């Protein structure tokens, strides 16, 4: 099986590539550092030649609504066009928990990406993953407001990046879902409480300000909007185990 991974140098992409190779899959990594640009389309046709599966774990340069919509509108269209020309049999998209429910910010951009995949003639699978510990930590660190880190009290089931990558790789080597698989972590937290734990683990003494109107990925989030529905795939790594592995 020949699998092309677009976004292969990102945190999840690199781990997806490694996981697929560990299972003996012929993997073609795709990124600008590999001479392929999903926005201009440069190098895509050559990279996808002979591929059976395309895995799209690309990400917008900034996780805002405007940047995300522009990026996925162009990048996904280019990937799908190249995949169709190459005779690809399965297109896998990594999306985010909350897409389809939160109709603003980055979530709206991911919903557009999902829609594009669903409208294509190529059989597709969408992996809608909860936010990872790594991404939540990065967002907390990036919030530099002097009064503290503002976080909504939304419920969340975060998971380790390794568990996200494992789920994506598993879906890639299986039959197309023709729908969505939700992936979440084994524990439920309130986002503001978890953010405080993440900062404390880094030795960051800043306080967390619970703010129901605080935005996550440029969107206001309801209390339960980030939780998976019944039948979600549950990752194995707890927050404590993730901390111990660092």
mmCIF file of C-alpha atoms in Angstrom:
data_model
loop_
_atom_site.group_PDB
_atom_site.id
_atom_site.type_symbol
_atom_site.label_atom_id
_atom_site.label_comp_id
_atom_site.label_asym_id
_atom_site.label_seq_id
_atom_site.Cartn_x
_atom_site.Cartn_y
_atom_site.Cartn_z
ATOM 1 C CA UNK A 1 0.000 0.000 0.000
ATOM 2 C CA UNK A 2 1.307 3.433 -0.972
ATOM 3 C CA UNK A 3 0.152 6.267 1.290
ATOM 4 C CA UNK A 4 0.872 9.957 0.756
ATOM 5 C CA UNK A 5 0.869 12.062 3.928
ATOM 6 C CA UNK A 6 0.359 15.787 3.280
ATOM 7 C CA UNK A 7 1.614 17.914 6.163
ATOM 8 C CA UNK A 8 4.232 15.285 6.969
ATOM 9 C CA UNK A 9 6.627 17.559 8.863
ATOM 10 C CA UNK A 10 4.069 18.763 11.413
ATOM 11 C CA UNK A 11 3.840 17.238 14.872
ATOM 12 C CA UNK A 12 0.973 14.911 13.995
ATOM 13 C CA UNK A 13 2.136 14.394 10.418
ATOM 14 C CA UNK A 14 5.613 13.206 11.415
ATOM 15 C CA UNK A 15 4.151 10.753 13.913
ATOM 16 C CA UNK A 16 1.610 9.511 11.392
ATOM 17 C CA UNK A 17 4.407 8.848 8.904
ATOM 18 C CA UNK A 18 6.396 6.970 11.557
ATOM 19 C CA UNK A 19 3.383 4.916 12.605
ATOM 20 C CA UNK A 20 2.561 3.895 9.049
ATOM 21 C CA UNK A 21 6.173 2.933 8.339
ATOM 22 C CA UNK A 22 6.289 0.840 11.510
ATOM 23 C CA UNK A 23 3.466 -1.207 9.979
ATOM 24 C CA UNK A 24 5.321 -1.725 6.716
ATOM 25 C CA UNK A 25 3.405 0.854 4.669
ATOM 26 C CA UNK A 26 5.119 2.585 1.751
ATOM 27 C CA UNK A 27 4.810 6.228 2.820
ATOM 28 C CA UNK A 28 5.453 9.323 0.714
ATOM 29 C CA UNK A 29 5.860 12.392 2.958
ATOM 30 C CA UNK A 30 4.614 15.643 1.430
ATOM 31 C CA UNK A 31 5.464 19.156 2.617
ATOM 32 C CA UNK A 32 7.212 22.247 1.337
ATOM 33 C CA UNK A 33 10.504 20.861 2.637
ATOM 34 C CA UNK A 34 9.913 17.882 0.336
ATOM 35 C CA UNK A 35 9.411 20.194 -2.631
ATOM 36 C CA UNK A 36 5.609 20.027 -2.631
ATOM 37 C CA UNK A 37 3.292 22.995 -2.020
ATOM 38 C CA UNK A 38 -0.407 22.288 -1.470
ATOM 39 C CA UNK A 39 -1.316 25.946 -2.027
ATOM 40 C CA UNK A 40 0.357 26.404 -5.406
ATOM 41 C CA UNK A 41 -0.035 22.739 -6.312
ATOM 42 C CA UNK A 42 3.655 22.525 -7.205
ATOM 43 C CA UNK A 43 4.914 18.927 -7.039
ATOM 44 C CA UNK A 44 1.558 17.417 -6.086
ATOM 45 C CA UNK A 45 0.921 15.385 -9.231
ATOM 46 C CA UNK A 46 4.346 13.770 -9.057
ATOM 47 C CA UNK A 47 4.098 13.070 -5.319
ATOM 48 C CA UNK A 48 0.693 11.372 -5.665
ATOM 49 C CA UNK A 49 1.597 9.211 -8.652
ATOM 50 C CA UNK A 50 0.818 5.584 -7.790
ATOM 51 C CA UNK A 51 -0.735 6.439 -4.412
ATOM 52 C CA UNK A 52 -3.695 4.450 -3.107
ATOM 53 C CA UNK A 53 -4.371 6.633 -0.065
ATOM 54 C CA UNK A 54 -3.889 10.326 0.702
ATOM 55 C CA UNK A 55 -3.800 11.472 4.324
ATOM 56 C CA UNK A 56 -4.330 15.211 4.816
ATOM 57 C CA UNK A 57 -2.950 16.464 8.127
ATOM 58 C CA UNK A 58 -2.075 19.914 6.794
ATOM 59 C CA UNK A 59 -2.778 22.989 8.900
ATOM 60 C CA UNK A 60 -3.362 26.657 8.211
ATOM 61 C CA UNK A 61 -0.483 29.046 8.960
ATOM 62 C CA UNK A 62 -2.617 30.696 11.649
ATOM 63 C CA UNK A 63 -5.700 29.183 13.243
ATOM 64 C CA UNK A 64 -8.096 32.025 12.536
ATOM 65 C CA UNK A 65 -11.301 31.874 10.547
ATOM 66 C CA UNK A 66 -10.049 33.961 7.629
ATOM 67 C CA UNK A 67 -6.673 32.269 7.288
ATOM 68 C CA UNK A 68 -8.163 28.824 7.816
ATOM 69 C CA UNK A 69 -10.921 29.258 5.240
ATOM 70 C CA UNK A 70 -8.482 30.517 2.636
ATOM 71 C CA UNK A 71 -5.945 27.777 3.310
ATOM 72 C CA UNK A 72 -8.300 24.806 3.291
ATOM 73 C CA UNK A 73 -10.358 26.071 0.354
ATOM 74 C CA UNK A 74 -7.247 26.093 -1.822
ATOM 75 C CA UNK A 75 -5.151 23.299 -0.320
ATOM 76 C CA UNK A 76 -7.963 20.757 -0.109
ATOM 77 C CA UNK A 77 -9.121 21.509 -3.647
ATOM 78 C CA UNK A 78 -5.571 21.009 -4.937
ATOM 79 C CA UNK A 79 -5.095 17.763 -3.022
ATOM 80 C CA UNK A 80 -8.419 16.357 -4.189
ATOM 81 C CA UNK A 81 -7.769 17.286 -7.810
ATOM 82 C CA UNK A 82 -4.337 15.669 -7.771
ATOM 83 C CA UNK A 83 -5.723 12.617 -5.965
ATOM 84 C CA UNK A 84 -8.477 12.189 -8.544
ATOM 85 C CA UNK A 85 -5.965 12.412 -11.391
ATOM 86 C CA UNK A 86 -3.774 9.801 -9.686
ATOM 87 C CA UNK A 87 -6.661 7.373 -9.141
ATOM 88 C CA UNK A 88 -6.426 7.544 -5.345
ATOM 89 C CA UNK A 89 -8.933 5.229 -3.653
ATOM 90 C CA UNK A 90 -9.145 6.754 -0.161
ATOM 91 C CA UNK A 91 -8.817 10.340 1.081
ATOM 92 C CA UNK A 92 -8.350 10.780 4.844
ATOM 93 C CA UNK A 93 -8.816 14.171 6.518
ATOM 94 C CA UNK A 94 -7.765 15.064 10.056
ATOM 95 C CA UNK A 95 -10.335 17.470 11.479
ATOM 96 C CA UNK A 96 -11.023 18.791 14.971
ATOM 97 C CA UNK A 97 -13.655 18.138 17.625
ATOM 98 C CA UNK A 98 -16.293 20.856 17.445
ATOM 99 C CA UNK A 99 -16.273 21.170 13.644
ATOM 100 C CA UNK A 100 -19.867 21.065 12.465
ATOM 101 C CA UNK A 101 -21.114 22.357 15.820
ATOM 102 C CA UNK A 102 -19.078 25.535 16.274
ATOM 103 C CA UNK A 103 -19.830 27.612 13.179
ATOM 104 C CA UNK A 104 -17.074 30.188 13.533
ATOM 105 C CA UNK A 105 -13.321 30.567 13.840
ATOM 106 C CA UNK A 106 -11.008 27.729 12.879
ATOM 107 C CA UNK A 107 -13.832 25.238 13.404
ATOM 108 C CA UNK A 108 -15.692 26.730 10.430
ATOM 109 C CA UNK A 109 -12.570 26.336 8.300
ATOM 110 C CA UNK A 110 -12.289 22.668 9.257
ATOM 111 C CA UNK A 111 -15.978 22.192 8.464
ATOM 112 C CA UNK A 112 -15.270 23.539 4.983
ATOM 113 C CA UNK A 113 -12.429 21.042 4.594
ATOM 114 C CA UNK A 114 -14.738 18.208 5.678
ATOM 115 C CA UNK A 115 -17.394 19.364 3.219
ATOM 116 C CA UNK A 116 -14.913 19.425 0.343
ATOM 117 C CA UNK A 117 -13.816 15.870 1.095
ATOM 118 C CA UNK A 118 -17.417 14.693 1.334
ATOM 119 C CA UNK A 119 -18.341 16.252 -1.999
ATOM 120 C CA UNK A 120 -15.438 14.623 -3.829
ATOM 121 C CA UNK A 121 -15.856 11.462 -5.893
ATOM 122 C CA UNK A 122 -12.988 9.889 -3.908
ATOM 123 C CA UNK A 123 -14.130 7.676 -0.990
ATOM 124 C CA UNK A 124 -13.245 9.555 2.183
ATOM 125 C CA UNK A 125 -12.748 9.258 5.924
ATOM 126 C CA UNK A 126 -12.794 12.131 8.398
ATOM 127 C CA UNK A 127 -11.011 11.778 11.740
ATOM 128 C CA UNK A 128 -12.402 14.447 14.033
ATOM 129 C CA UNK A 129 -9.941 14.541 16.948
ATOM 130 C CA UNK A 130 -10.119 16.296 20.284
ATOM 131 C CA UNK A 131 -7.429 18.886 20.907
ATOM 132 C CA UNK A 132 -4.138 17.427 22.063
ATOM 133 C CA UNK A 133 -2.295 18.213 25.281
ATOM 134 C CA UNK A 134 0.492 19.648 23.141
ATOM 135 C CA UNK A 135 -1.740 22.075 21.258
ATOM 136 C CA UNK A 136 -3.549 23.217 24.401
ATOM 137 C CA UNK A 137 -0.211 23.857 26.095
ATOM 138 C CA UNK A 138 1.008 25.861 23.101
ATOM 139 C CA UNK A 139 -2.147 28.003 23.097
ATOM 140 C CA UNK A 140 -1.802 28.710 26.806
ATOM 141 C CA UNK A 141 1.827 29.738 26.413
ATOM 142 C CA UNK A 142 0.907 32.020 23.502
ATOM 143 C CA UNK A 143 -1.639 33.959 25.591
ATOM 144 C CA UNK A 144 0.514 36.773 26.968
ATOM 145 C CA UNK A 145 -2.124 38.981 28.549
ATOM 146 C CA UNK A 146 -0.729 40.402 31.807
ATOM 147 C CA UNK A 147 -3.852 39.680 33.867
ATOM 148 C CA UNK A 148 -3.630 35.946 33.184
ATOM 149 C CA UNK A 149 -4.606 33.313 30.626
ATOM 150 C CA UNK A 150 -8.303 33.585 29.720
ATOM 151 C CA UNK A 151 -9.940 30.192 29.219
ATOM 152 C CA UNK A 152 -13.557 29.114 28.822
ATOM 153 C CA UNK A 153 -14.957 26.514 31.272
ATOM 154 C CA UNK A 154 -15.805 24.149 28.408
ATOM 155 C CA UNK A 155 -15.638 20.401 28.896
ATOM 156 C CA UNK A 156 -12.975 18.591 26.893
ATOM 157 C CA UNK A 157 -11.482 15.119 26.489
ATOM 158 C CA UNK A 158 -7.948 15.916 25.325
ATOM 159 C CA UNK A 159 -5.504 13.310 24.125
ATOM 160 C CA UNK A 160 -1.854 12.870 23.315
ATOM 161 C CA UNK A 161 -0.586 13.649 19.826
ATOM 162 C CA UNK A 162 0.654 10.058 19.567
ATOM 163 C CA UNK A 163 -2.918 8.827 20.018
ATOM 164 C CA UNK A 164 -4.178 11.194 17.310
ATOM 165 C CA UNK A 165 -1.524 9.971 14.883
ATOM 166 C CA UNK A 166 -2.248 6.328 15.712
ATOM 167 C CA UNK A 167 -5.939 6.817 14.978
ATOM 168 C CA UNK A 168 -5.228 8.553 11.667
ATOM 169 C CA UNK A 169 -2.813 5.808 10.606
ATOM 170 C CA UNK A 170 -5.321 3.098 11.542
ATOM 171 C CA UNK A 171 -8.044 4.723 9.463
ATOM 172 C CA UNK A 172 -5.658 5.209 6.534
ATOM 173 C CA UNK A 173 -4.935 1.491 6.163
ATOM 174 C CA UNK A 174 -8.592 0.485 6.482
ATOM 175 C CA UNK A 175 -11.587 0.774 4.219
ATOM 176 C CA UNK A 176 -12.992 4.293 3.716
ATOM 177 C CA UNK A 177 -15.463 5.234 6.442
ATOM 178 C CA UNK A 178 -17.542 7.400 4.099
ATOM 179 C CA UNK A 179 -18.159 9.443 7.216
ATOM 180 C CA UNK A 180 -16.593 10.614 10.465
ATOM 181 C CA UNK A 181 -14.742 8.939 13.329
ATOM 182 C CA UNK A 182 -14.454 10.977 16.530
ATOM 183 C CA UNK A 183 -11.324 10.479 18.613
ATOM 184 C CA UNK A 184 -10.982 11.631 22.221
ATOM 185 C CA UNK A 185 -8.933 11.074 25.341
ATOM 186 C CA UNK A 186 -9.766 8.777 28.265
ATOM 187 C CA UNK A 187 -10.376 11.599 30.764
ATOM 188 C CA UNK A 188 -12.740 14.550 30.866
ATOM 189 C CA UNK A 189 -11.564 17.940 32.100
ATOM 190 C CA UNK A 190 -12.793 21.471 32.281
ATOM 191 C CA UNK A 191 -10.626 23.422 29.893
ATOM 192 C CA UNK A 192 -9.752 26.138 32.397
ATOM 193 C CA UNK A 193 -8.745 23.581 35.023
ATOM 194 C CA UNK A 194 -6.632 21.622 32.565
ATOM 195 C CA UNK A 195 -4.915 24.793 31.358
ATOM 196 C CA UNK A 196 -3.930 25.595 34.938
ATOM 197 C CA UNK A 197 -2.433 22.096 35.273
ATOM 198 C CA UNK A 198 -0.514 22.503 31.997
ATOM 199 C CA UNK A 199 0.949 25.840 33.077
ATOM 200 C CA UNK A 200 1.884 24.492 36.504
ATOM 201 C CA UNK A 201 3.644 21.523 34.914
ATOM 202 C CA UNK A 202 5.763 23.960 32.891
ATOM 203 C CA UNK A 203 6.591 26.011 35.971
ATOM 204 C CA UNK A 204 4.539 28.901 34.608
ATOM 205 C CA UNK A 205 3.175 30.877 37.562
ATOM 206 C CA UNK A 206 0.555 32.821 35.608
ATOM 207 C CA UNK A 207 -3.031 32.515 36.741
ATOM 208 C CA UNK A 208 -5.912 31.187 34.655
ATOM 209 C CA UNK A 209 -8.932 33.463 34.336
ATOM 210 C CA UNK A 210 -12.174 31.537 33.848
ATOM 211 C CA UNK A 211 -13.999 33.444 31.134
ATOM 212 C CA UNK A 212 -17.129 32.047 29.481
ATOM 213 C CA UNK A 213 -16.541 34.378 26.506
ATOM 214 C CA UNK A 214 -12.904 33.448 26.016
ATOM 215 C CA UNK A 215 -12.234 32.200 22.503
ATOM 216 C CA UNK A 216 -10.668 28.930 21.510
ATOM 217 C CA UNK A 217 -9.256 28.823 17.981
ATOM 218 C CA UNK A 218 -11.032 32.128 17.349
ATOM 219 C CA UNK A 219 -14.474 30.805 18.378
ATOM 220 C CA UNK A 220 -16.602 31.045 21.510
ATOM 221 C CA UNK A 221 -17.231 27.515 22.779
ATOM 222 C CA UNK A 222 -20.247 26.178 24.638
ATOM 223 C CA UNK A 223 -19.872 23.968 27.676
ATOM 224 C CA UNK A 224 -20.316 20.655 25.807
ATOM 225 C CA UNK A 225 -19.452 21.644 22.228
ATOM 226 C CA UNK A 226 -16.035 19.954 22.293
ATOM 227 C CA UNK A 227 -17.168 16.595 23.664
ATOM 228 C CA UNK A 228 -17.448 13.555 21.384
ATOM 229 C CA UNK A 229 -20.669 11.716 20.747
ATOM 230 C CA UNK A 230 -21.380 8.033 21.433
ATOM 231 C CA UNK A 231 -19.132 5.601 19.627
ATOM 232 C CA UNK A 232 -16.003 7.741 19.704
ATOM 233 C CA UNK A 233 -12.623 6.036 19.619
ATOM 234 C CA UNK A 234 -10.890 6.607 22.963
ATOM 235 C CA UNK A 235 -7.123 7.036 23.149
ATOM 236 C CA UNK A 236 -5.033 5.384 25.845
ATOM 237 C CA UNK A 237 -2.794 8.144 27.184
ATOM 238 C CA UNK A 238 -3.955 9.901 30.346
ATOM 239 C CA UNK A 239 -2.769 13.373 31.290
ATOM 240 C CA UNK A 240 -0.561 11.909 34.024
ATOM 241 C CA UNK A 241 1.014 9.431 31.612
ATOM 242 C CA UNK A 242 1.595 12.178 29.063
ATOM 243 C CA UNK A 243 3.376 14.312 31.665
ATOM 244 C CA UNK A 244 5.516 11.360 32.728
ATOM 245 C CA UNK A 245 6.634 10.726 29.141
ATOM 246 C CA UNK A 246 7.938 14.266 28.613
#
